Amino acid sequence: MLRNLFLFLSRQRWLRSRMERPGIAEKLVRRFVAGRTLDEAVKVCRRLAGENILVTLDHLGENVTNDLEAAASLADYQDALLRLRQERLGGTISIKLTQLGLDQSTDACRERVFVLCDEASQGGTRVEIDMESSAYVDRTLAIVEAAHARSGNVRAVIQAYLRRSEADIRRLNQLGVPVRLCKGAYLEPVTVAFEDKREVDENYGRLLTLLLAEGTQPALATHDARLVTRALEEMDRRGTGPNGMEFQMLYGIGRDLQKRIVRAGYPLRLYVPYGVAWYPYFMRRLAERPANVWFLARNLTRA
Ligand SMILES: Cc1cc2nc3c(=O)[nH]c(=O)nc-3n(C[C@H](O)[C@H](O)[C@H](O)COP(=O)(O)OP(=O)(O)OC[C@H]3O[C@@H](n4cnc5c(N)ncnc54)[C@H](O)[C@@H]3O)c2cc1C
């Protein structure tokens, strides 16, 4: 129930505008967010590179309300790509299509994605297209496929909690589109998503096997130690080793598991969010783990 409450609150604009004002909440947010600026995020990326960890930069933001905001998001990501290139960090960017104006115009959003793919391609990297709530899945995958056909440097994200995901993965595998597999972080009706966590985990396991067998450069995004172990065992059994795949985790979560993956010699990429529009991202992180609510409460009472 706490999960649903936090996911409900994550969509409340009135609370978002209050929480995102500079203040005490910022201290708590720092656990999950690398900083307010690109400079701060790059500093974190350099440190991670020293630990043999790859990065994907997320300039926080979603559901912009007009073209000006969408254009500003595009410019922010162009800056991020330039910095990744200058710093030779070998990082990718992770974008949300509603941050690039999907709610306003699918065509304009697609064009902005193409611009980013072209610039990423010049820097020898790729654009990872996050998956948002289920209402956006068809439009997001259509843009992913168009970008893949045009420049071949995008990664799709598929959520194991959605009932449709196996069919989506089979199609993306056929097209040779790299996939990041995650469990899914939004509030969804039972008609489209598994409600029971056990079912989500089981489906993640099935989809992980499908991706390792037939996928193109799959990325397994989870902090679930049992699923990471299962993936390591499967690759061991097949004798494939990492073979183009990578693990992905979120900045600030699962430090021990991160170290285990790096020590085992498998590629690990951390999702590094930065910026001032942190509220929905932060609330989704709280929703994922009830213990985080106590972390929040403890810090609020100390402040
Ligand atoms: C790289 C990456 C990219 C992602 N991109 C997307 C996306 O595009 N769309 C989308 O819907 N979702 C995305 N997610 C989020 C994902 O869907 C899950 O909500 C999130 O990863 C939690 O699920 P889990 O696989 O870690 O498993 P869980 O079963 O939720 O967690 C396993 C263990 O991980 C730890 N853990 C998990 N979450 C937290 C947390 N918030 N705080 C502290 N500990 C935690 C706990 O120890 C927990 O027991 C992404 C996740 C990652 C890692």
Tab-separated table of C-alpha atoms and ligand atoms in Angstrom:
chain	number	residue	atom	x	y	z
A	1	MET	CA	0.000	0.000	0.000
A	2	LEU	CA	2.876	2.358	0.804
A	3	ARG	CA	4.128	1.787	-2.726
A	4	ASN	CA	0.799	2.943	-4.165
A	5	LEU	CA	0.679	5.958	-1.845
A	6	PHE	CA	4.154	7.132	-2.899
A	7	LEU	CA	3.439	6.522	-6.570
A	8	PHE	CA	0.209	8.514	-6.222
A	9	LEU	CA	2.072	11.356	-4.504
A	10	SER	CA	4.780	11.259	-7.207
A	11	ARG	CA	2.162	12.579	-9.672
A	12	GLN	CA	0.888	15.473	-7.515
A	13	ARG	CA	2.101	18.733	-9.051
A	14	TRP	CA	1.234	20.867	-5.990
A	15	LEU	CA	3.467	18.746	-3.769
A	16	ARG	CA	6.190	18.604	-6.403
A	17	SER	CA	6.463	22.404	-6.636
A	18	ARG	CA	6.774	22.641	-2.832
A	19	MET	CA	9.268	19.827	-2.433
A	20	GLU	CA	11.576	20.933	-5.263
A	21	ARG	CA	12.246	24.300	-3.619
A	22	PRO	CA	15.777	24.382	-2.225
A	23	GLY	CA	15.592	23.227	1.364
A	24	ILE	CA	15.914	20.286	3.696
A	25	ALA	CA	14.561	17.711	1.262
A	26	GLU	CA	17.649	18.256	-0.875
A	27	LYS	CA	19.878	16.598	1.695
A	28	LEU	CA	17.796	13.429	1.506
A	29	VAL	CA	17.605	13.498	-2.228
A	30	ARG	CA	21.409	13.435	-2.447
A	31	ARG	CA	21.381	9.736	-1.690
A	32	PHE	CA	19.804	9.055	-5.089
A	33	VAL	CA	20.695	12.149	-7.146
A	34	ALA	CA	24.284	13.013	-8.115
A	35	GLY	CA	23.851	16.784	-7.939
A	36	ARG	CA	21.982	19.823	-9.203
A	37	THR	CA	24.315	20.536	-12.130
A	38	LEU	CA	26.043	18.710	-14.964
A	39	ASP	CA	29.401	19.604	-13.364
A	40	GLU	CA	28.428	17.824	-10.161
A	41	ALA	CA	27.195	14.784	-12.095
A	42	VAL	CA	30.408	14.636	-14.144
A	43	LYS	CA	32.440	14.631	-10.938
A	44	VAL	CA	30.502	11.551	-9.807
A	45	CYS	CA	30.988	9.925	-13.221
A	46	ARG	CA	34.759	10.436	-13.013
A	47	ARG	CA	34.835	8.790	-9.600
A	48	LEU	CA	32.791	5.857	-10.900
A	49	ALA	CA	35.090	5.500	-13.925
A	50	GLY	CA	37.928	5.086	-11.414
A	51	GLU	CA	36.004	2.133	-9.963
A	52	ASN	CA	35.552	0.599	-13.412
A	53	ILE	CA	31.857	1.506	-13.536
A	54	LEU	CA	30.197	2.893	-16.677
A	55	VAL	CA	27.470	5.550	-16.503
A	56	THR	CA	24.285	6.692	-18.146
A	57	LEU	CA	23.390	10.329	-17.439
A	58	ASP	CA	19.779	11.271	-16.686
A	59	HIS	CA	18.957	14.980	-16.653
A	60	LEU	CA	15.933	14.813	-14.373
A	61	GLY	CA	12.611	15.925	-15.810
A	62	GLU	CA	9.382	14.504	-17.225
A	63	ASN	CA	5.963	15.534	-18.486
A	64	VAL	CA	6.961	19.010	-19.643
A	65	THR	CA	3.977	21.218	-20.376
A	66	ASN	CA	5.106	23.192	-23.425
A	67	ASP	CA	7.532	23.334	-26.359
A	68	LEU	CA	9.890	25.756	-24.653
A	69	GLU	CA	10.487	23.299	-21.815
A	70	ALA	CA	10.968	20.451	-24.296
A	71	ALA	CA	13.525	22.515	-26.245
A	72	ALA	CA	15.345	23.311	-22.990
A	73	SER	CA	15.502	19.584	-22.154
A	74	LEU	CA	16.948	18.903	-25.591
A	75	ALA	CA	19.634	21.553	-25.004
A	76	ASP	CA	20.450	20.068	-21.573
A	77	TYR	CA	21.015	16.659	-23.129
A	78	GLN	CA	23.122	18.142	-25.919
A	79	ASP	CA	25.329	19.654	-23.198
A	80	ALA	CA	25.524	16.277	-21.460
A	81	LEU	CA	26.568	14.505	-24.676
A	82	LEU	CA	29.240	17.100	-25.340
A	83	ARG	CA	30.661	16.722	-21.838
A	84	LEU	CA	30.655	12.924	-22.030
A	85	ARG	CA	32.608	13.227	-25.249
A	86	GLN	CA	35.082	15.816	-23.947
A	87	GLU	CA	35.698	13.851	-20.773
A	88	ARG	CA	35.985	10.554	-22.704
A	89	LEU	CA	33.711	8.943	-20.162
A	90	GLY	CA	32.190	6.414	-22.536
A	91	GLY	CA	28.788	7.153	-21.001
A	92	THR	CA	25.342	7.077	-22.576
A	93	ILE	CA	22.358	9.340	-21.889
A	94	SER	CA	18.967	8.179	-20.608
A	95	ILE	CA	16.012	10.266	-21.733
A	96	LYS	CA	12.291	10.298	-21.049
A	97	LEU	CA	10.112	11.077	-24.037
A	98	THR	CA	7.644	13.158	-22.016
A	99	GLN	CA	10.632	15.339	-21.151
A	100	LEU	CA	11.125	15.929	-24.882
A	101	GLY	CA	7.498	16.896	-25.491
A	102	LEU	CA	5.712	13.585	-26.163
A	103	ASP	CA	2.561	14.928	-24.479
A	104	GLN	CA	2.531	17.914	-26.856
A	105	SER	CA	3.559	16.386	-30.210
A	106	THR	CA	4.800	12.923	-31.179
A	107	ASP	CA	6.402	14.275	-34.365
A	108	ALA	CA	8.344	17.045	-32.633
A	109	CYS	CA	9.415	14.631	-29.903
A	110	ARG	CA	10.680	12.130	-32.501
A	111	GLU	CA	12.684	14.878	-34.210
A	112	ARG	CA	14.330	15.809	-30.904
A	113	VAL	CA	15.248	12.172	-30.320
A	114	PHE	CA	16.809	12.054	-33.807
A	115	VAL	CA	18.906	15.143	-32.989
A	116	LEU	CA	20.212	13.473	-29.823
A	117	CYS	CA	20.895	10.185	-31.628
A	118	ASP	CA	22.925	12.012	-34.289
A	119	GLU	CA	24.995	13.811	-31.661
A	120	ALA	CA	25.438	10.626	-29.638
A	121	SER	CA	26.550	8.849	-32.780
A	122	GLN	CA	29.266	11.478	-33.385
A	123	GLY	CA	30.518	10.732	-29.880
A	124	GLY	CA	30.371	6.978	-30.501
A	125	THR	CA	27.665	6.414	-27.920
A	126	ARG	CA	23.977	5.687	-27.643
A	127	VAL	CA	20.697	7.079	-26.332
A	128	GLU	CA	18.756	4.960	-23.844
A	129	ILE	CA	15.031	5.684	-23.931
A	130	ASP	CA	13.475	5.174	-20.502
A	131	MET	CA	10.003	3.660	-20.319
A	132	GLU	CA	7.325	5.645	-18.499
A	133	SER	CA	3.772	4.620	-17.595
A	134	SER	CA	1.870	2.126	-19.759
A	135	ALA	CA	-0.062	4.852	-21.605
A	136	TYR	CA	3.210	5.768	-23.349
A	137	VAL	CA	4.522	2.315	-24.282
A	138	ASP	CA	3.222	2.135	-27.892
A	139	ARG	CA	4.365	5.654	-28.774
A	140	THR	CA	7.715	5.147	-27.069
A	141	LEU	CA	8.442	1.885	-28.874
A	142	ALA	CA	7.406	3.421	-32.208
A	143	ILE	CA	9.978	6.200	-31.694
A	144	VAL	CA	12.607	3.696	-30.516
A	145	GLU	CA	12.093	1.630	-33.692
A	146	ALA	CA	12.239	4.703	-35.942
A	147	ALA	CA	15.459	5.878	-34.272
A	148	HIS	CA	16.953	2.389	-34.438
A	149	ALA	CA	16.204	2.135	-38.178
A	150	ARG	CA	17.724	5.575	-38.736
A	151	SER	CA	20.901	5.563	-36.636
A	152	GLY	CA	21.086	2.203	-34.815
A	153	ASN	CA	22.239	3.692	-31.510
A	154	VAL	CA	19.237	3.508	-29.181
A	155	ARG	CA	18.323	1.182	-26.343
A	156	ALA	CA	14.699	0.433	-25.450
A	157	VAL	CA	13.514	-0.174	-21.896
A	158	ILE	CA	11.065	-2.977	-21.159
A	159	GLN	CA	9.266	-3.392	-17.822
A	160	ALA	CA	8.805	-6.941	-16.507
A	161	TYR	CA	5.600	-5.981	-14.642
A	162	LEU	CA	3.724	-5.428	-17.916
A	163	ARG	CA	1.860	-8.422	-19.295
A	164	ARG	CA	2.714	-7.400	-22.882
A	165	SER	CA	6.483	-7.347	-22.334
A	166	GLU	CA	7.381	-10.783	-23.657
A	167	ALA	CA	5.828	-9.939	-27.034
A	168	ASP	CA	7.624	-6.567	-27.060
A	169	ILE	CA	10.973	-8.200	-26.303
A	170	ARG	CA	10.515	-10.809	-29.032
A	171	ARG	CA	9.835	-8.057	-31.558
A	172	LEU	CA	12.792	-5.912	-30.416
A	173	ASN	CA	15.076	-8.967	-30.491
A	174	GLN	CA	14.041	-9.632	-34.074
A	175	LEU	CA	14.795	-6.047	-35.032
A	176	GLY	CA	18.151	-6.173	-33.238
A	177	VAL	CA	17.220	-3.367	-30.831
A	178	PRO	CA	19.176	-3.507	-27.549
A	179	VAL	CA	16.888	-3.735	-24.503
A	180	ARG	CA	17.285	-2.660	-20.884
A	181	LEU	CA	15.107	-4.926	-18.752
A	182	CYS	CA	13.762	-3.450	-15.499
A	183	LYS	CA	10.849	-4.425	-13.241
A	184	GLY	CA	8.805	-1.211	-13.714
A	185	ALA	CA	8.309	1.773	-11.434
A	186	TYR	CA	4.844	3.247	-12.108
A	187	LEU	CA	1.346	2.784	-10.726
A	188	GLU	CA	-0.449	0.493	-13.190
A	189	PRO	CA	-3.889	-1.168	-13.334
A	190	VAL	CA	-4.024	-4.984	-12.973
A	191	THR	CA	-5.415	-5.205	-16.485
A	192	VAL	CA	-1.991	-4.332	-17.897
A	193	ALA	CA	0.473	-5.229	-15.126
A	194	PHE	CA	1.133	-8.076	-12.700
A	195	GLU	CA	0.124	-6.933	-9.247
A	196	ASP	CA	1.918	-9.540	-7.186
A	197	LYS	CA	5.655	-8.905	-6.735
A	198	ARG	CA	6.385	-12.621	-7.040
A	199	GLU	CA	4.794	-12.692	-10.493
A	200	VAL	CA	6.839	-9.653	-11.549
A	201	ASP	CA	10.049	-11.308	-10.349
A	202	GLU	CA	9.189	-14.565	-12.143
A	203	ASN	CA	8.453	-12.713	-15.346
A	204	TYR	CA	11.744	-10.816	-15.007
A	205	GLY	CA	13.510	-14.198	-14.765
A	206	ARG	CA	11.796	-15.495	-17.916
A	207	LEU	CA	12.528	-12.310	-19.881
A	208	LEU	CA	16.132	-12.275	-18.695
A	209	THR	CA	16.579	-15.779	-20.173
A	210	LEU	CA	14.983	-14.669	-23.443
A	211	LEU	CA	17.270	-11.647	-23.683
A	212	LEU	CA	20.435	-13.555	-22.888
A	213	ALA	CA	19.502	-16.177	-25.497
A	214	GLU	CA	18.275	-13.979	-28.339
A	215	GLY	CA	18.812	-10.312	-27.459
A	216	THR	CA	21.259	-7.757	-28.821
A	217	GLN	CA	23.566	-6.288	-26.166
A	218	PRO	CA	21.003	-6.682	-23.376
A	219	ALA	CA	21.189	-4.661	-20.177
A	220	LEU	CA	19.824	-6.249	-17.000
A	221	ALA	CA	18.723	-3.396	-14.748
A	222	THR	CA	17.987	-4.649	-11.256
A	223	HIS	CA	19.288	-4.615	-7.681
A	224	ASP	CA	17.689	-7.983	-7.019
A	225	ALA	CA	20.596	-10.218	-5.948
A	226	ARG	CA	18.694	-13.408	-6.799
A	227	LEU	CA	18.088	-12.300	-10.384
A	228	VAL	CA	21.687	-11.120	-10.777
A	229	THR	CA	22.862	-14.541	-9.533
A	230	ARG	CA	20.507	-16.263	-11.949
A	231	ALA	CA	21.896	-14.218	-14.861
A	232	LEU	CA	25.492	-14.979	-13.852
A	233	GLU	CA	24.694	-18.692	-13.602
A	234	GLU	CA	22.967	-18.721	-16.997
A	235	MET	CA	25.895	-17.023	-18.692
A	236	ASP	CA	28.239	-19.423	-16.969
A	237	ARG	CA	26.196	-22.422	-18.125
A	238	ARG	CA	26.155	-21.179	-21.702
A	239	GLY	CA	29.848	-20.380	-21.490
A	240	THR	CA	29.150	-16.985	-23.063
A	241	GLY	CA	30.616	-14.715	-20.384
A	242	PRO	CA	29.420	-11.108	-20.591
A	243	ASN	CA	29.393	-11.249	-24.429
A	244	GLY	CA	28.005	-7.743	-25.064
A	245	MET	CA	25.605	-7.671	-22.124
A	246	GLU	CA	25.805	-5.368	-19.127
A	247	PHE	CA	24.259	-5.026	-15.711
A	248	GLN	CA	22.718	-1.678	-14.812
A	249	MET	CA	21.863	-0.232	-11.424
A	250	LEU	CA	20.701	3.100	-10.010
A	251	TYR	CA	23.121	5.545	-8.391
A	252	GLY	CA	22.895	5.213	-4.593
A	253	ILE	CA	21.396	1.705	-4.499
A	254	GLY	CA	22.925	-1.729	-3.946
A	255	ARG	CA	26.567	-0.818	-3.358
A	256	ASP	CA	27.578	-4.362	-2.301
A	257	LEU	CA	25.959	-5.930	-5.326
A	258	GLN	CA	27.671	-3.365	-7.568
A	259	LYS	CA	31.054	-4.369	-6.154
A	260	ARG	CA	30.258	-8.056	-6.611
A	261	ILE	CA	29.450	-7.571	-10.303
A	262	VAL	CA	32.592	-5.541	-10.981
A	263	ARG	CA	34.755	-8.038	-9.077
A	264	ALA	CA	33.279	-10.873	-11.145
A	265	GLY	CA	34.483	-9.045	-14.279
A	266	TYR	CA	31.057	-8.143	-15.694
A	267	PRO	CA	30.295	-4.680	-17.093
A	268	LEU	CA	28.203	-2.484	-14.794
A	269	ARG	CA	26.595	0.802	-15.778
A	270	LEU	CA	25.122	3.150	-13.183
A	271	TYR	CA	22.161	5.383	-13.935
A	272	VAL	CA	23.276	8.799	-12.709
A	273	PRO	CA	20.455	11.358	-12.334
A	274	TYR	CA	21.131	15.074	-11.833
A	275	GLY	CA	19.182	18.338	-11.959
A	276	VAL	CA	16.590	20.194	-9.942
A	277	ALA	CA	13.413	18.403	-11.117
A	278	TRP	CA	14.032	15.445	-8.825
A	279	TYR	CA	10.636	15.012	-7.159
A	280	PRO	CA	8.928	12.241	-9.213
A	281	TYR	CA	12.192	10.262	-9.478
A	282	PHE	CA	12.781	10.514	-5.735
A	283	MET	CA	9.215	9.461	-4.889
A	284	ARG	CA	9.520	6.387	-7.111
A	285	ARG	CA	12.683	5.421	-5.193
A	286	LEU	CA	10.781	5.778	-1.900
A	287	ALA	CA	7.940	3.669	-3.287
A	288	GLU	CA	10.311	0.838	-4.149
A	289	ARG	CA	11.427	0.231	-0.613
A	290	PRO	CA	9.364	0.849	2.535
A	291	ALA	CA	12.571	1.179	4.609
A	292	ASN	CA	13.307	4.388	2.674
A	293	VAL	CA	10.283	5.976	4.327
A	294	TRP	CA	11.978	5.548	7.705
A	295	PHE	CA	15.151	6.982	6.240
A	296	LEU	CA	13.085	10.007	5.146
A	297	ALA	CA	11.273	10.309	8.488
A	298	ARG	CA	14.513	10.061	10.505
A	299	ASN	CA	16.124	12.819	8.484
A	300	LEU	CA	13.068	15.056	8.602
A	301	THR	CA	12.882	14.840	12.386
A	302	ARG	CA	16.618	15.601	12.643
A	303	ALA	CA	16.394	18.635	10.329
B	1	LIG	C1	19.441	1.280	-14.530
B	1	LIG	C2	17.977	1.300	-14.236
B	1	LIG	C3	17.130	1.949	-15.123
B	1	LIG	C4	15.760	1.951	-14.862
B	1	LIG	N1	14.922	2.513	-15.807
B	1	LIG	C5	13.599	2.406	-15.614
B	1	LIG	C6	12.684	2.832	-16.623
B	1	LIG	O1	13.057	3.324	-17.707
B	1	LIG	N2	11.350	2.681	-16.378
B	1	LIG	C7	10.885	2.135	-15.215
B	1	LIG	O2	9.655	1.990	-15.064
B	1	LIG	N3	11.719	1.753	-14.234
B	1	LIG	C8	13.060	1.870	-14.411
B	1	LIG	N4	13.889	1.434	-13.422
B	1	LIG	C9	13.371	1.118	-12.063
B	1	LIG	C10	12.907	-0.321	-11.971
B	1	LIG	O3	11.767	-0.518	-12.748
B	1	LIG	C11	12.604	-0.720	-10.503
B	1	LIG	O4	11.575	0.095	-10.004
B	1	LIG	C12	13.779	-0.608	-9.568
B	1	LIG	O5	14.967	-0.991	-10.187
B	1	LIG	C13	13.567	-1.516	-8.323
B	1	LIG	O6	13.470	-2.855	-8.723
B	1	LIG	P1	14.631	-3.960	-8.510
B	1	LIG	O7	14.840	-4.641	-9.803
B	1	LIG	O8	15.826	-3.334	-7.950
B	1	LIG	O9	13.994	-5.034	-7.569
B	1	LIG	P2	13.321	-4.951	-6.131
B	1	LIG	O10	12.784	-6.306	-5.883
B	1	LIG	O11	12.394	-3.796	-6.052
B	1	LIG	O12	14.540	-4.672	-5.184
B	1	LIG	C14	15.562	-5.622	-4.936
B	1	LIG	C15	16.455	-5.071	-3.823
B	1	LIG	O13	17.109	-3.890	-4.285
B	1	LIG	C16	17.161	-2.906	-3.279
B	1	LIG	N5	16.374	-1.720	-3.726
B	1	LIG	C17	15.533	-1.655	-4.773
B	1	LIG	N6	15.039	-0.406	-4.877
B	1	LIG	C18	15.563	0.317	-3.876
B	1	LIG	C19	15.431	1.661	-3.458
B	1	LIG	N7	14.655	2.524	-4.100
B	1	LIG	N8	16.124	2.070	-2.372
B	1	LIG	C20	16.939	1.212	-1.702
B	1	LIG	N9	17.110	-0.083	-2.047
B	1	LIG	C21	16.432	-0.527	-3.121
B	1	LIG	C22	16.565	-3.537	-2.040
B	1	LIG	O14	17.622	-4.118	-1.328
B	1	LIG	C23	15.661	-4.599	-2.604
B	1	LIG	O15	15.458	-5.660	-1.710
B	1	LIG	C24	15.257	1.366	-13.682
B	1	LIG	C25	16.127	0.697	-12.809
B	1	LIG	C26	17.456	0.642	-13.089
B	1	LIG	C27	18.340	-0.127	-12.158
